[in-house]
Amino acid sequence: MHDGVRMLLSIHIIPRRRLISLKKKTSLDPIRIGFLGRTGAGKTSLLNAILGKKLFLPVSGSSVCTSCVVQVNTSRTDQYEATIHLLTDDEWKEELKNLVEILSKNGHDDDDDDDDSGCVNDAIAKLRALYGEGAEEEGYETLLQTNLQVTVPAKRIIAIKAQEAQELSHKLDPYIRVRDEGTDRLWPLIKYAEVTIPGSEILPEGIVFLDIPGTGDFNVKRDEMWKQSINTCSVIWIISDIERAQGEKIQAKLLEESIKAFPGGVCTDIAMVVTKSDKMDLEEYMTERKKKDVPLENEHDAILERNQDMKNKKERLIKEKLQRKLPPDSEVLNKPKLVYTVSAREFWDPRHLSLEETEILELRDYLRKIYLKEKQKLVKDYVTEVWGIHRLAKNFGSVPQPERNDGYRGYHRTLKAVCLKDGIYASRRFARIDFNESLAKPIYDKVDSIFGSIFRKRLKRRRFCLRRRFCLRFCRLRGLLYRLPPPPATSAAVGPSKGWDV
């Protein structure tokens, strides 16, 4: 079959397929908000405050609490639901190997720090929860032959339903909280948990939160887990508490990995959220404070001053790194605010800060703006796609109906000519037909502006080079002409020659 005929036949199929895909594309893709930060940074407390449910997900101020990735989203359902996914046998064997390796290296590294001790404690807690006391002393092969002290569901999935938030929280707690007692100690085997809550004005449908435990301070397997989670997030929040936000190394690592997610097109926004912003030793702050000439009336003013200094410093640092890594027209570079200082404790029990000063409400507004932005983009893309299909159908429909008095005679000859000429036909009686241009136009419309600007710059340089080359050649030619001898006189009437007329 001729290529033109194949193309013509495909014209009937392509619009139909595109219309079918448009019917399916009537809702937003999930907008994932990733909470990244080390253990104890207050990620879960922040999430609970944004949801408006104080103890919905387990929190603990003194130790590791959340044991797995928790995904929270809204639905049109009337009840609260949770689906818990467990590691497969192969995934647990790989995890077990990592845990044993961490314990075998314990005490042999010269640069032990808090992160290493956190990894060791986590490994011991997991092995004891599944194999009992003394499991951390056993080797990998021995543990493989040892039966687990917990009952694992055959399908590796646990479904939970409840009518109220507190009821679901109570049922969910044994699975996602790190615990050393009780018979329901499945938390080391939990891969991730999906939590669905009824829709509300606080959290628009389509917003999905990812609470990732202890980002950056766990073993290799957990390290891979949060890096993979970054690649699925549309918005990344780097979480750090106020006491560690000044010089913590993990923040730089998280920021670097977050910036890498931008070129892939999934991540479009990033922010740093400093938690526990109400914590302050007033006497110590007054001693170290640089603005001693500005009086402070109370602890409230000191907290606000300290938080604003933190924002200015961190925003300057983040913007410098973003400018080095991202194109100059990136939207995130023009954001008015990159750092938020929040306090979940003051949000529930105001003592020093007002509700607005906790900035929880500002983060909620931030989420609504992201939702509206993506919704507008969806509508715009939808209309553009419909317009493209309409134009394609219109151009195709203009071919078979030439205005003739003798019916449709000649229609098939025109169609045949279009096919034989690879989709292009210029008629003396009708407008030019170009199926290739009509099919390629949506592609050209989608070409990224950065891509276009690169080639425009190269074209300008090429034009400049061509003009420069022409000028040089013209000057050389002009110089040669001036050096030529004058033409001989043909007659006396001509008069004396003054050289070539250039």
Short mmCIF file of C-alpha atoms in Angstrom, two decimals:
data_model
loop_
_atom_site.label_atom_id
_atom_site.label_comp_id
_atom_site.label_asym_id
_atom_site.label_seq_id
_atom_site.Cartn_x
_atom_site.Cartn_y
_atom_site.Cartn_z
CA MET A 1 0.00 0.00 0.00
CA HIS A 2 1.29 3.47 -0.87
CA ASP A 3 2.50 5.63 2.03
CA GLY A 4 0.02 8.34 1.15
CA VAL A 5 -2.88 5.89 1.29
CA ARG A 6 -1.70 4.67 4.70
CA MET A 7 -1.56 8.25 5.93
CA LEU A 8 -5.04 8.98 4.61
CA LEU A 9 -6.48 5.93 6.32
CA SER A 10 -4.83 6.94 9.57
CA ILE A 11 -6.55 10.32 9.41
CA HIS A 12 -9.85 8.55 10.07
CA ILE A 13 -8.38 6.77 13.12
CA ILE A 14 -6.24 9.47 14.77
CA PRO A 15 -9.03 11.96 15.56
CA ARG A 16 -11.19 9.14 16.90
CA ARG A 17 -8.42 7.93 19.20
CA ARG A 18 -7.68 11.45 20.36
CA LEU A 19 -11.34 12.06 21.12
CA ILE A 20 -11.52 8.84 23.14
CA SER A 21 -8.43 9.86 25.12
CA LEU A 22 -9.96 13.30 25.73
CA LYS A 23 -13.07 11.71 27.24
CA LYS A 24 -10.86 9.91 29.74
CA LYS A 25 -8.82 13.05 30.46
CA THR A 26 -11.55 14.97 32.29
CA SER A 27 -9.92 15.05 35.73
CA LEU A 28 -6.59 16.15 37.15
CA ASP A 29 -3.66 13.84 37.49
CA PRO A 30 -2.71 13.53 41.16
CA ILE A 31 -0.75 16.51 42.46
CA ARG A 32 1.71 14.85 44.84
CA ILE A 33 3.17 16.93 47.65
CA GLY A 34 6.30 15.26 49.03
CA PHE A 35 7.28 15.82 52.68
CA LEU A 36 11.04 15.25 52.86
CA GLY A 37 13.07 15.55 56.04
CA ARG A 38 14.96 13.59 58.66
CA THR A 39 13.49 11.84 61.69
CA GLY A 40 11.88 14.17 64.21
CA ALA A 41 11.57 17.10 61.80
CA GLY A 42 7.81 17.30 62.41
CA LYS A 43 6.56 16.11 59.01
CA THR A 44 3.59 14.15 60.37
CA SER A 45 2.60 16.89 62.84
CA LEU A 46 2.62 19.38 59.98
CA LEU A 47 0.48 17.08 57.83
CA ASN A 48 -2.03 16.61 60.65
CA ALA A 49 -2.28 20.39 61.08
CA ILE A 50 -2.89 20.94 57.36
CA LEU A 51 -5.58 18.23 57.39
CA GLY A 52 -7.14 19.79 60.46
CA LYS A 53 -6.92 16.53 62.45
CA LYS A 54 -4.57 16.81 65.40
CA LEU A 55 -3.60 13.17 66.05
CA PHE A 56 -4.85 11.55 62.86
CA LEU A 57 -1.44 10.10 61.96
CA PRO A 58 0.85 8.94 64.80
CA VAL A 59 3.36 11.48 66.06
CA SER A 60 6.12 11.30 68.63
CA GLY A 61 8.51 14.00 69.72
CA SER A 62 11.16 11.77 71.22
CA SER A 63 11.83 8.95 68.74
CA VAL A 64 11.19 7.51 65.30
CA CYS A 65 7.44 7.26 64.85
CA THR A 66 6.30 6.80 61.24
CA SER A 67 7.67 3.54 59.89
CA CYS A 68 6.67 3.67 56.20
CA VAL A 69 5.61 6.00 53.43
CA VAL A 70 2.07 7.22 54.12
CA GLN A 71 0.03 8.54 51.19
CA VAL A 72 -3.00 10.68 52.09
CA ASN A 73 -5.62 11.77 49.56
CA THR A 74 -9.29 12.73 49.44
CA SER A 75 -12.19 11.03 47.73
CA ARG A 76 -15.94 11.40 47.34
CA THR A 77 -16.49 8.54 49.73
CA ASP A 78 -18.33 9.02 53.04
CA GLN A 79 -15.96 6.93 55.13
CA TYR A 80 -12.28 6.74 55.99
CA GLU A 81 -10.25 4.00 54.31
CA ALA A 82 -6.69 2.71 54.41
CA THR A 83 -4.87 0.13 52.29
CA ILE A 84 -1.59 -1.20 53.66
CA HIS A 85 0.88 -2.78 51.24
CA LEU A 86 3.52 -5.18 52.56
CA LEU A 87 6.93 -6.04 51.15
CA THR A 88 7.15 -9.15 49.00
CA ASP A 89 9.40 -12.05 50.02
CA ASP A 90 12.17 -10.91 47.68
CA GLU A 91 11.92 -7.30 48.87
CA TRP A 92 12.13 -8.36 52.51
CA LYS A 93 15.18 -10.55 51.82
CA GLU A 94 16.90 -7.54 50.29
CA GLU A 95 15.86 -5.37 53.25
CA LEU A 96 17.07 -8.02 55.71
CA LYS A 97 20.45 -8.15 54.00
CA ASN A 98 20.77 -4.36 54.35
CA LEU A 99 19.85 -4.47 58.05
CA VAL A 100 22.41 -7.18 58.83
CA GLU A 101 25.06 -5.26 56.89
CA ILE A 102 24.37 -2.10 58.91
CA LEU A 103 24.78 -4.00 62.18
CA SER A 104 27.98 -5.69 60.99
CA LYS A 105 29.57 -2.29 60.28
CA ASN A 106 28.51 -0.83 63.61
CA GLY A 107 31.53 0.35 65.59
CA HIS A 108 33.99 -0.18 62.72
CA ASP A 109 33.61 3.26 61.12
CA ASP A 110 35.78 6.07 62.40
CA ASP A 111 33.26 8.77 61.45
CA ASP A 112 30.23 7.55 63.38
CA ASP A 113 27.59 10.23 63.85
CA ASP A 114 23.95 10.60 64.79
CA ASP A 115 22.79 9.35 61.40
CA ASP A 116 24.76 6.10 61.82
CA SER A 117 23.36 5.51 65.30
CA GLY A 118 19.86 6.12 63.95
CA CYS A 119 20.39 3.49 61.27
CA VAL A 120 21.64 0.98 63.86
CA ASN A 121 18.75 1.57 66.24
CA ASP A 122 16.27 1.25 63.40
CA ALA A 123 17.81 -2.04 62.27
CA ILE A 124 17.74 -3.49 65.80
CA ALA A 125 14.11 -2.44 66.31
CA LYS A 126 13.04 -4.08 63.07
CA LEU A 127 14.80 -7.39 63.71
CA ARG A 128 13.52 -7.62 67.29
CA ALA A 129 9.98 -6.85 66.20
CA LEU A 130 9.96 -9.73 63.70
CA TYR A 131 12.35 -12.32 65.21
CA GLY A 132 12.42 -11.52 68.93
CA GLU A 133 15.09 -10.48 71.42
CA GLY A 134 18.68 -11.17 70.38
CA ALA A 135 17.88 -11.25 66.65
CA GLU A 136 20.42 -8.51 66.02
CA GLU A 137 23.19 -10.95 67.03
CA GLU A 138 22.30 -13.48 64.32
CA GLY A 139 23.62 -13.65 60.77
CA TYR A 140 21.72 -13.29 57.52
CA GLU A 141 21.45 -17.01 56.72
CA THR A 142 20.31 -17.85 60.25
CA LEU A 143 17.56 -15.22 60.13
CA LEU A 144 16.35 -16.52 56.78
CA GLN A 145 15.75 -19.92 58.37
CA THR A 146 14.00 -18.41 61.41
CA ASN A 147 10.22 -18.16 61.45
CA LEU A 148 8.70 -14.72 61.88
CA GLN A 149 6.88 -14.05 65.16
CA VAL A 150 4.07 -12.25 63.31
CA THR A 151 1.37 -13.51 60.95
CA VAL A 152 1.75 -12.18 57.42
CA PRO A 153 -1.40 -11.93 55.24
CA ALA A 154 -1.26 -14.14 52.16
CA LYS A 155 -2.17 -11.33 49.74
CA ARG A 156 0.31 -8.90 51.36
CA ILE A 157 -2.47 -6.29 51.55
CA ILE A 158 -4.47 -5.14 54.57
CA ALA A 159 -7.69 -3.12 54.09
CA ILE A 160 -9.12 -0.95 56.87
CA LYS A 161 -12.38 1.02 56.91
CA ALA A 162 -13.94 3.33 59.53
CA GLN A 163 -16.71 5.87 59.84
CA GLU A 164 -14.73 8.39 61.87
CA ALA A 165 -11.17 9.75 61.65
CA GLN A 166 -10.24 8.70 65.18
CA GLU A 167 -11.49 5.17 64.56
CA LEU A 168 -9.32 4.80 61.46
CA SER A 169 -6.36 6.34 63.29
CA HIS A 170 -6.70 3.78 66.08
CA LYS A 171 -6.84 0.87 63.61
CA LEU A 172 -4.00 2.23 61.47
CA ASP A 173 -1.64 3.00 64.36
CA PRO A 174 -0.18 -0.54 64.87
CA TYR A 175 0.88 -0.76 61.25
CA ILE A 176 2.63 2.56 60.65
CA ARG A 177 3.98 3.37 64.12
CA VAL A 178 7.36 2.05 65.23
CA ARG A 179 6.65 -0.14 68.27
CA ASP A 180 8.49 -2.84 70.21
CA GLU A 181 5.55 -4.48 71.98
CA GLY A 182 2.32 -6.25 71.08
CA THR A 183 1.52 -9.00 68.63
CA ASP A 184 0.70 -6.71 65.69
CA ARG A 185 4.30 -5.78 64.95
CA LEU A 186 4.09 -5.82 61.16
CA TRP A 187 5.51 -2.33 60.72
CA PRO A 188 8.98 -3.50 59.51
CA LEU A 189 7.24 -5.29 56.61
CA ILE A 190 5.07 -2.35 55.56
CA LYS A 191 6.04 -0.93 52.17
CA TYR A 192 3.58 1.96 52.10
CA ALA A 193 0.09 2.86 53.26
CA GLU A 194 -2.66 4.60 51.28
CA VAL A 195 -5.08 6.62 53.37
CA THR A 196 -8.27 8.03 51.84
CA ILE A 197 -10.37 10.59 53.69
CA PRO A 198 -13.68 12.22 52.69
CA GLY A 199 -13.33 15.37 50.62
CA SER A 200 -13.26 18.73 52.36
CA GLU A 201 -12.66 22.39 51.63
CA ILE A 202 -9.25 22.17 53.30
CA LEU A 203 -7.84 19.54 50.95
CA PRO A 204 -9.06 19.68 47.32
CA GLU A 205 -9.62 16.41 45.52
CA GLY A 206 -6.53 15.54 43.51
CA ILE A 207 -4.00 16.68 46.14
CA VAL A 208 -1.97 13.74 47.47
CA PHE A 209 0.42 14.02 50.41
CA LEU A 210 3.45 11.74 50.71
CA ASP A 211 4.81 11.52 54.26
CA ILE A 212 8.21 9.89 53.82
CA PRO A 213 9.84 8.74 57.09
CA GLY A 214 13.35 9.74 58.08
CA THR A 215 14.52 10.97 54.68
CA GLY A 216 18.28 10.71 54.44
CA ASP A 217 19.01 8.98 57.73
CA PHE A 218 18.12 5.35 57.02
CA ASN A 219 19.68 2.45 55.19
CA VAL A 220 20.35 2.08 51.48
CA LYS A 221 16.93 0.61 50.73
CA ARG A 222 15.13 3.46 52.48
CA ASP A 223 17.45 5.95 50.77
CA GLU A 224 16.40 4.60 47.36
CA MET A 225 12.76 4.75 48.43
CA TRP A 226 12.67 8.48 49.11
CA LYS A 227 14.68 9.29 45.99
CA GLN A 228 12.15 7.38 43.89
CA SER A 229 9.34 9.19 45.68
CA ILE A 230 10.84 12.56 44.71
CA ASN A 231 10.49 11.67 41.03
CA THR A 232 6.72 11.25 41.42
CA CYS A 233 6.12 14.53 43.28
CA SER A 234 4.75 17.65 41.61
CA VAL A 235 5.69 19.77 44.64
CA ILE A 236 8.51 19.09 47.10
CA TRP A 237 8.58 20.43 50.63
CA ILE A 238 11.91 20.15 52.45
CA ILE A 239 11.02 19.89 56.14
CA SER A 240 13.43 20.86 58.93
CA ASP A 241 12.88 21.95 62.49
CA ILE A 242 14.02 25.41 63.59
CA GLU A 243 16.91 24.11 65.72
CA ARG A 244 18.52 22.16 62.86
CA ALA A 245 17.64 24.42 59.95
CA GLN A 246 20.79 26.55 60.29
CA GLY A 247 23.49 24.14 59.23
CA GLU A 248 22.09 20.66 58.65
CA LYS A 249 23.83 18.80 55.81
CA ILE A 250 20.77 16.75 54.90
CA GLN A 251 18.99 19.91 53.70
CA ALA A 252 21.61 20.50 51.02
CA LYS A 253 21.31 16.88 49.93
CA LEU A 254 17.52 17.05 49.76
CA LEU A 255 17.63 20.33 47.84
CA GLU A 256 20.10 18.91 45.34
CA GLU A 257 17.98 15.79 44.74
CA SER A 258 14.84 17.92 44.47
CA ILE A 259 16.36 20.16 41.82
CA LYS A 260 17.25 17.07 39.78
CA ALA A 261 13.53 16.28 39.55
CA PHE A 262 12.79 19.51 37.66
CA PRO A 263 14.18 18.58 34.20
CA GLY A 264 11.95 15.48 34.11
CA GLY A 265 8.91 17.73 34.06
CA VAL A 266 7.13 16.16 37.04
CA CYS A 267 8.32 18.53 39.75
CA THR A 268 7.26 22.13 39.16
CA ASP A 269 7.56 23.69 42.60
CA ILE A 270 9.75 23.52 45.68
CA ALA A 271 9.69 25.12 49.12
CA MET A 272 11.37 24.79 52.47
CA VAL A 273 9.14 24.47 55.54
CA VAL A 274 10.81 25.16 58.89
CA THR A 275 8.78 23.54 61.67
CA LYS A 276 8.59 24.12 65.44
CA SER A 277 9.11 27.83 64.84
CA ASP A 278 7.72 28.66 68.30
CA LYS A 279 10.61 26.98 70.14
CA MET A 280 12.99 29.52 71.60
CA ASP A 281 15.32 30.03 74.52
CA LEU A 282 14.66 33.75 74.93
CA GLU A 283 17.66 34.44 77.18
CA GLU A 284 20.04 32.68 74.79
CA TYR A 285 18.56 34.44 71.77
CA MET A 286 18.86 37.86 73.38
CA THR A 287 22.54 37.17 74.08
CA GLU A 288 23.34 36.08 70.51
CA ARG A 289 21.03 38.57 68.80
CA LYS A 290 22.72 40.92 66.32
CA LYS A 291 20.07 43.68 66.28
CA LYS A 292 20.70 44.78 69.82
CA ASP A 293 19.82 48.38 69.02
CA VAL A 294 16.23 47.37 68.18
CA PRO A 295 14.25 46.75 71.38
CA LEU A 296 12.04 43.67 71.78
CA GLU A 297 9.02 43.85 74.02
CA ASN A 298 8.31 40.14 74.52
CA GLU A 299 8.96 36.58 73.36
CA HIS A 300 6.39 36.94 70.59
CA ASP A 301 8.43 39.69 68.91
CA ALA A 302 11.64 37.72 69.37
CA ILE A 303 10.12 34.66 67.66
CA LEU A 304 8.89 36.70 64.69
CA GLU A 305 12.28 38.43 64.31
CA ARG A 306 14.19 35.15 64.48
CA ASN A 307 11.81 33.50 61.98
CA GLN A 308 12.11 36.37 59.50
CA ASP A 309 15.91 36.24 59.66
CA MET A 310 15.70 32.50 59.00
CA LYS A 311 13.49 33.07 55.95
CA ASN A 312 15.77 35.70 54.47
CA LYS A 313 18.88 33.56 54.88
CA LYS A 314 17.36 30.34 53.55
CA GLU A 315 15.55 31.96 50.64
CA ARG A 316 18.77 33.59 49.47
CA LEU A 317 20.60 30.25 49.66
CA ILE A 318 17.87 28.28 47.89
CA LYS A 319 17.45 30.85 45.13
CA GLU A 320 21.19 30.88 44.41
CA LYS A 321 21.20 27.10 43.97
CA LEU A 322 18.08 27.15 41.81
CA GLN A 323 19.53 29.86 39.57
CA ARG A 324 22.64 27.75 38.97
CA LYS A 325 20.67 24.65 38.03
CA LEU A 326 17.46 25.83 36.35
CA PRO A 327 16.69 27.89 33.21
CA PRO A 328 16.22 31.63 33.91
CA ASP A 329 12.53 31.53 32.91
CA SER A 330 11.58 28.82 35.43
CA GLU A 331 8.46 29.76 37.40
CA VAL A 332 9.95 28.71 40.72
CA LEU A 333 12.61 31.43 40.42
CA ASN A 334 9.91 34.10 40.36
CA LYS A 335 8.05 32.81 43.41
CA PRO A 336 7.56 35.53 46.04
CA LYS A 337 8.18 33.06 48.86
CA LEU A 338 10.35 29.95 49.11
CA VAL A 339 10.56 29.45 52.89
CA TYR A 340 7.78 29.08 55.48
CA THR A 341 8.19 29.00 59.25
CA VAL A 342 5.32 27.04 60.81
CA SER A 343 4.27 25.80 64.23
CA ALA A 344 1.75 22.96 64.56
CA ARG A 345 1.76 23.26 68.34
CA GLU A 346 0.81 26.95 68.26
CA PHE A 347 -1.82 26.15 65.62
CA TRP A 348 -3.65 23.87 68.07
CA ASP A 349 -2.81 25.73 71.29
CA PRO A 350 -1.90 29.41 70.66
CA ARG A 351 0.35 30.90 73.31
CA HIS A 352 2.89 33.14 71.58
CA LEU A 353 1.72 33.20 67.94
CA SER A 354 -1.61 33.99 66.32
CA LEU A 355 -3.30 31.57 63.93
CA GLU A 356 -2.03 33.48 60.89
CA GLU A 357 1.50 33.70 62.29
CA THR A 358 1.74 29.89 62.50
CA GLU A 359 1.56 30.00 58.63
CA ILE A 360 -0.49 26.78 58.49
CA LEU A 361 -3.31 28.71 56.83
CA GLU A 362 -0.81 30.15 54.36
CA LEU A 363 0.31 26.66 53.37
CA ARG A 364 -3.32 25.65 52.83
CA ASP A 365 -3.76 28.66 50.55
CA TYR A 366 -0.55 27.65 48.79
CA LEU A 367 -2.08 24.23 48.05
CA ARG A 368 -5.29 25.75 46.71
CA LYS A 369 -3.32 27.97 44.34
CA ILE A 370 -1.39 24.97 43.02
CA TYR A 371 -4.65 23.09 42.53
CA LEU A 372 -6.25 26.00 40.62
CA LYS A 373 -3.14 26.43 38.50
CA GLU A 374 -3.14 22.77 37.46
CA LYS A 375 -6.90 22.90 36.86
CA GLN A 376 -6.51 25.89 34.54
CA LYS A 377 -3.69 24.14 32.72
CA LEU A 378 -5.88 21.06 32.27
CA VAL A 379 -8.71 23.12 30.77
CA LYS A 380 -6.32 24.98 28.48
CA ASP A 381 -4.72 21.77 27.21
CA TYR A 382 -8.15 20.21 26.77
CA VAL A 383 -9.42 23.12 24.65
CA THR A 384 -6.20 23.17 22.61
CA GLU A 385 -6.55 19.46 21.88
CA VAL A 386 -10.18 19.83 20.84
CA TRP A 387 -9.28 22.75 18.62
CA GLY A 388 -6.53 20.68 16.95
CA ILE A 389 -8.90 17.80 16.25
CA HIS A 390 -11.52 20.22 14.91
CA ARG A 391 -9.01 21.84 12.58
CA LEU A 392 -7.75 18.47 11.36
CA ALA A 393 -11.29 17.32 10.66
CA LYS A 394 -12.11 20.64 8.98
CA ASN A 395 -9.07 20.49 6.69
CA PHE A 396 -9.82 16.89 5.82
CA GLY A 397 -13.48 17.69 5.17
CA SER A 398 -12.60 20.47 2.75
CA VAL A 399 -11.01 18.01 0.32
CA PRO A 400 -13.88 15.80 -0.85
CA GLN A 401 -16.48 18.47 -1.59
CA PRO A 402 -15.44 20.53 -4.61
CA GLU A 403 -18.25 22.76 -5.85
CA ARG A 404 -19.17 21.27 -9.20
CA ASN A 405 -22.43 21.14 -11.07
CA ASP A 406 -21.92 17.52 -12.07
CA GLY A 407 -22.07 16.03 -8.57
CA TYR A 408 -18.96 14.61 -6.90
CA ARG A 409 -17.15 13.56 -10.03
CA GLY A 410 -13.45 14.29 -9.62
CA TYR A 411 -13.45 13.77 -5.85
CA HIS A 412 -11.58 10.48 -6.02
CA ARG A 413 -9.10 11.87 -8.53
CA THR A 414 -8.29 14.69 -6.11
CA LEU A 415 -7.99 12.21 -3.28
CA LYS A 416 -5.72 10.00 -5.34
CA ALA A 417 -3.54 12.98 -6.25
CA VAL A 418 -3.16 13.86 -2.55
CA CYS A 419 -2.09 10.30 -1.75
CA LEU A 420 0.36 10.01 -4.65
CA LYS A 421 1.98 13.32 -3.71
CA ASP A 422 2.51 12.25 -0.08
CA GLY A 423 -0.29 14.36 1.36
CA ILE A 424 0.40 17.60 -0.53
CA TYR A 425 -1.64 18.78 -3.51
CA ALA A 426 -1.84 22.22 -5.10
CA SER A 427 -4.96 22.65 -7.23
CA ARG A 428 -5.80 25.50 -9.60
CA ARG A 429 -9.42 25.50 -8.47
CA PHE A 430 -9.17 24.82 -4.74
CA ALA A 431 -7.02 25.84 -1.81
CA ARG A 432 -3.69 24.10 -1.25
CA ILE A 433 -4.04 20.76 0.58
CA ASP A 434 -1.27 19.80 3.00
CA PHE A 435 -2.07 16.97 5.41
CA ASN A 436 1.52 16.93 6.70
CA GLU A 437 1.28 20.51 7.93
CA SER A 438 -2.09 19.90 9.58
CA LEU A 439 -0.83 16.79 11.38
CA ALA A 440 2.45 18.37 12.48
CA LYS A 441 1.01 21.65 13.73
CA PRO A 442 0.05 20.36 17.22
CA ILE A 443 3.62 19.09 17.59
CA TYR A 444 5.11 22.45 16.62
CA ASP A 445 2.71 24.19 19.00
CA LYS A 446 3.99 22.04 21.86
CA VAL A 447 7.69 22.71 21.20
CA ASP A 448 9.21 24.08 24.40
CA SER A 449 10.02 27.78 24.40
CA ILE A 450 13.54 27.06 25.68
CA PHE A 451 14.16 24.78 22.71
CA GLY A 452 13.00 27.51 20.36
CA SER A 453 15.04 30.23 22.01
CA ILE A 454 18.24 28.18 21.62
CA PHE A 455 17.82 27.89 17.87
CA ARG A 456 16.76 31.52 17.53
CA LYS A 457 20.03 32.54 19.16
CA ARG A 458 22.00 30.30 16.82
CA LEU A 459 20.12 31.73 13.83
CA LYS A 460 20.95 35.28 14.91
CA ARG A 461 24.63 34.37 15.24
CA ARG A 462 24.56 32.73 11.80
CA ARG A 463 22.97 35.81 10.21
CA PHE A 464 25.59 38.02 11.85
CA CYS A 465 28.37 35.78 10.52
CA LEU A 466 26.92 35.89 6.99
CA ARG A 467 26.67 39.69 7.04
CA ARG A 468 30.22 39.97 8.34
CA ARG A 469 31.50 37.59 5.65
CA PHE A 470 29.72 39.59 2.94
CA CYS A 471 31.16 42.89 4.19
CA LEU A 472 34.70 41.50 4.23
CA ARG A 473 34.41 40.16 0.68
CA PHE A 474 32.92 43.45 -0.54
CA CYS A 475 35.78 45.43 1.02
CA ARG A 476 38.37 43.16 -0.58
CA LEU A 477 36.69 43.48 -3.98
CA ARG A 478 36.50 47.26 -3.61
CA GLY A 479 40.20 47.42 -2.78
CA LEU A 480 41.09 45.38 -5.86
CA LEU A 481 39.01 47.65 -8.10
CA TYR A 482 40.74 50.77 -6.80
CA ARG A 483 44.13 49.24 -7.54
CA LEU A 484 43.26 48.47 -11.20
CA PRO A 485 44.79 50.75 -13.87
CA PRO A 486 42.45 53.31 -15.53
CA PRO A 487 40.76 52.19 -18.78
CA PRO A 488 42.35 53.40 -22.01
CA ALA A 489 40.86 56.50 -23.69
CA THR A 490 38.80 55.58 -26.78
CA SER A 491 38.67 59.09 -28.28
CA ALA A 492 39.81 62.58 -27.63
CA ALA A 493 36.23 63.72 -27.07
CA VAL A 494 35.95 61.56 -24.07
CA GLY A 495 38.40 63.65 -22.12
CA PRO A 496 40.80 62.60 -19.36
CA SER A 497 39.89 59.51 -17.46
CA LYS A 498 39.36 59.69 -13.69
CA GLY A 499 39.55 55.96 -13.12
CA TRP A 500 36.85 53.35 -12.61
CA ASP A 501 33.45 54.48 -11.47
CA VAL A 502 32.87 52.44 -8.35
#
